């Protein structure tokens, strides 16, 4: 079986899926997520799913790359790695051993907006997992030995950066483009950090970061699976509930408006490894958390425009004119602050970047002028809403959707109401949202990924 | 992310579920439930196997399809898998890509619906349906909402009855394939696979790949003929999980398969015996990037080999256990040389390998390869400890339920068991087979299988610190191998 590497810059925020949720077609009422707070301020979310005797246990910290100090890029992500090292009670590597010996799987991930840790285990092991996570929330030991675990983990992260980004010309280009699009905003540096800054991070940086952000009042516990709210409450109070808040988690984030681009820009990356060129335009987009209705309208509109094989762009560019191998439009709207709205295409053999751009933008202009039909919009919004039902099949997906939404300031109700909100988008709203993003007063960054001379 | 799961390149890791048994005989059904079916003279005979992880309902539809179903009413979704033995390896020489052309077109139009019509209908029904192929299998899967499962299955039926293979989508398939042939020239995973298959089994169908010529030679007619050879009634396996009963599902499946040919003959795939390797340096394929991809391949075991389970348990300790494996502990945790390294067993029907891989900066490639060999040698010489064995068993048995927590996972687990003919009680027996493995078994298997000299090493990148075996790439001049020391 052949598999294709699809890693990318966005993979760091790999679980930041669009918020998805339940819909009206509901044969059973057993699925009702609930939330409460422990006395120390830690929020708890319980998502019952009784199909298998398994639970997904997650701790979300409201800290991410957005919170890093100048010159310390990559500390949130490197620190995520360091959290698996030593505590007062656990030797290096013991955390992993205990989880594995209990038949569990664990991992963690970092985004601009949050850092999350999870274990998937048989339900009997839930208490043990809570003990482990609670322990490292307060008892982490960071060795200042220059040859110690912090340093070797820093080397691992440098390899991770090479593997995810530096090996991949398309991801190198995307990193450059996002840095330009978010210039002046804390998102401008990639989550994994600049290589030079990562290489200079110290154990002391790690400890400072830990003391500032890791505390129960800055964390959200999400448990999905074969449990009840009462079971979770009892276990959580006995573990996390015993932790005294540090008082240092100030809760201030550097989130702010993303300034609109003030001029068009072109970024070209040519690489000997590139065999197939890619053309993209990045526009200022929107954020679901800041302007939900506008974000949903844009999602529906971009689904009609370039969301799949039935979309306007695909049918025109790939099927009819045969100028492109692929074409798509999508909005990156699940960060706290607005991410880009992107139109992207890859040329058919013999088609130049200019020809491709002209043809793609002509089709976009045509759509903006004509507007969308009722049938197109109904299909797009049903498709988005139905994805919510399918996502219910995966316990981890559900835990991720609720955890990420809450970590950036949303609510359970935001997740639950998503399908109805999307279904309420009218054709007028969908086209208006698309017209605003791609309007004549808006600027963009054009990105071209090209083969380099010596590579072809 | 702390550890990327190994989906990169050609890292085809064996899933925990897909391990072998010792050819268990099919279990006797525990209960037989006979249910009256409206409009059908004969009731559907359903054998119910109440296993530890799922209650599997086993039945043959009146139309002749053999089905394993888990009824799961809690979410309104039906996941359906269909598979036929026979896949890409059956492509005639010179027509590589033919089976891929078949699977590509199965949702590209049927009956009155052209490609756009078919895709639009799927969107209207909020369903998905698509097919794919591996060397040995052709598979289709579908997800649908139970509310409109009748309509969804009726659409799928048209794809099997009257697929169109229109010229438009076929031209698009060719264009996409041409781009794929170009982009694989700089794919580290593809280049590693290519070097390895050329070195180990150059004349076998598994080593053949699509070319510009083979893609140009494909036609819609050839693909249609191949479809009728691949998708036949007597090789069809079906698994399903969802909010349906056997009585609801059987007529839908019969509608889907109504027009399939009864049977067909496909070319036999010969077995591969891995060659004895000469003492050799790693094969190096030059690729301009900061990291080298290292892959290594040696002899493995069949699923019905009595040593398969000892090898499976040993693999966890060697390189299969995430952060708990020796390779991860030494090469990532101690030395910081890599973001990840894995090993896996591939107990295929025609080729059995034990393989692994990881990536490291070019400067440390030599040290990385030496580290892999050192750990092999240590296992051959000293074996694993009692504690390592106990840890491996604890993880492998304790984590098994995690593969059963979604409808899609259960449907695919059942298909794996059916494809490998492991028996309907496999899920229940598997953990006992893991527990039965002894230290003596494991250490004997280590001595037999983990000798570094039996392993072929390939490094793709610009690796330093190793002397290299010349490798002539099929690809353009800049891909040629080079020697460094």
PDB file of C-alpha atoms in Angstrom, chain A residues 304-328 345-346 348 351 355-367 370 376, chain B residues 116 172 175:
ATOM      1  CA  UNK A 304     -19.534  26.542  -3.523  1.00  0.00           C
ATOM      2  CA  UNK A 305     -16.647  28.345  -5.185  1.00  0.00           C
ATOM      3  CA  UNK A 306     -13.871  25.801  -4.786  1.00  0.00           C
ATOM      4  CA  UNK A 307     -14.851  23.182  -2.220  1.00  0.00           C
ATOM      5  CA  UNK A 308     -14.725  19.963  -4.201  1.00  0.00           C
ATOM      6  CA  UNK A 309     -15.296  18.311  -7.567  1.00  0.00           C
ATOM      7  CA  UNK A 310     -18.715  19.892  -8.013  1.00  0.00           C
ATOM      8  CA  UNK A 311     -17.435  23.399  -7.242  1.00  0.00           C
ATOM      9  CA  UNK A 312     -17.394  26.296  -9.708  1.00  0.00           C
ATOM     10  CA  UNK A 313     -13.608  26.451  -9.909  1.00  0.00           C
ATOM     11  CA  UNK A 314     -13.071  22.697 -10.324  1.00  0.00           C
ATOM     12  CA  UNK A 315     -15.719  22.315 -12.987  1.00  0.00           C
ATOM     13  CA  UNK A 316     -14.395  25.252 -14.983  1.00  0.00           C
ATOM     14  CA  UNK A 317     -10.612  24.959 -14.574  1.00  0.00           C
ATOM     15  CA  UNK A 318     -10.079  21.213 -14.324  1.00  0.00           C
ATOM     16  CA  UNK A 319     -13.041  19.724 -16.169  1.00  0.00           C
ATOM     17  CA  UNK A 320     -13.974  22.183 -18.905  1.00  0.00           C
ATOM     18  CA  UNK A 321     -10.899  24.277 -19.678  1.00  0.00           C
ATOM     19  CA  UNK A 322      -8.421  21.606 -18.523  1.00  0.00           C
ATOM     20  CA  UNK A 323      -5.915  24.292 -17.499  1.00  0.00           C
ATOM     21  CA  UNK A 324      -5.432  22.955 -13.976  1.00  0.00           C
ATOM     22  CA  UNK A 325      -4.702  19.633 -12.326  1.00  0.00           C
ATOM     23  CA  UNK A 326      -6.300  20.838  -9.142  1.00  0.00           C
ATOM     24  CA  UNK A 327      -7.943  23.983  -7.818  1.00  0.00           C
ATOM     25  CA  UNK A 328      -9.521  24.849  -4.496  1.00  0.00           C
ATOM     26  CA  UNK A 345      -4.337  25.826  -8.191  1.00  0.00           C
ATOM     27  CA  UNK A 346      -1.785  23.625  -9.904  1.00  0.00           C
ATOM     28  CA  UNK A 348      -1.923  21.220 -16.250  1.00  0.00           C
ATOM     29  CA  UNK A 351       0.128  25.893 -18.807  1.00  0.00           C
ATOM     30  CA  UNK A 355      -2.369  31.728 -17.910  1.00  0.00           C
ATOM     31  CA  UNK A 356      -3.483  29.800 -14.851  1.00  0.00           C
ATOM     32  CA  UNK A 357      -3.883  32.903 -12.726  1.00  0.00           C
ATOM     33  CA  UNK A 358      -5.843  34.747 -15.405  1.00  0.00           C
ATOM     34  CA  UNK A 359      -8.206  31.833 -15.902  1.00  0.00           C
ATOM     35  CA  UNK A 360      -8.749  31.191 -12.185  1.00  0.00           C
ATOM     36  CA  UNK A 361      -9.398  34.826 -11.368  1.00  0.00           C
ATOM     37  CA  UNK A 362     -11.766  35.195 -14.344  1.00  0.00           C
ATOM     38  CA  UNK A 363     -13.861  32.393 -12.886  1.00  0.00           C
ATOM     39  CA  UNK A 364     -13.753  33.984  -9.429  1.00  0.00           C
ATOM     40  CA  UNK A 365     -14.846  37.348 -10.882  1.00  0.00           C
ATOM     41  CA  UNK A 366     -17.672  35.655 -12.746  1.00  0.00           C
ATOM     42  CA  UNK A 367     -18.908  34.009  -9.552  1.00  0.00           C
ATOM     43  CA  UNK A 370     -23.383  36.234 -10.849  1.00  0.00           C
ATOM     44  CA  UNK A 376     -25.547  25.258  -4.744  1.00  0.00           C
TER      45      UNK A 376
ATOM     46  CA  UNK B 116     -20.683  15.817 -12.185  1.00  0.00           C
ATOM     47  CA  UNK B 172      -8.246  13.756 -16.217  1.00  0.00           C
ATOM     48  CA  UNK B 175      -3.212  14.028 -16.536  1.00  0.00           C
TER      49      UNK B 175
END
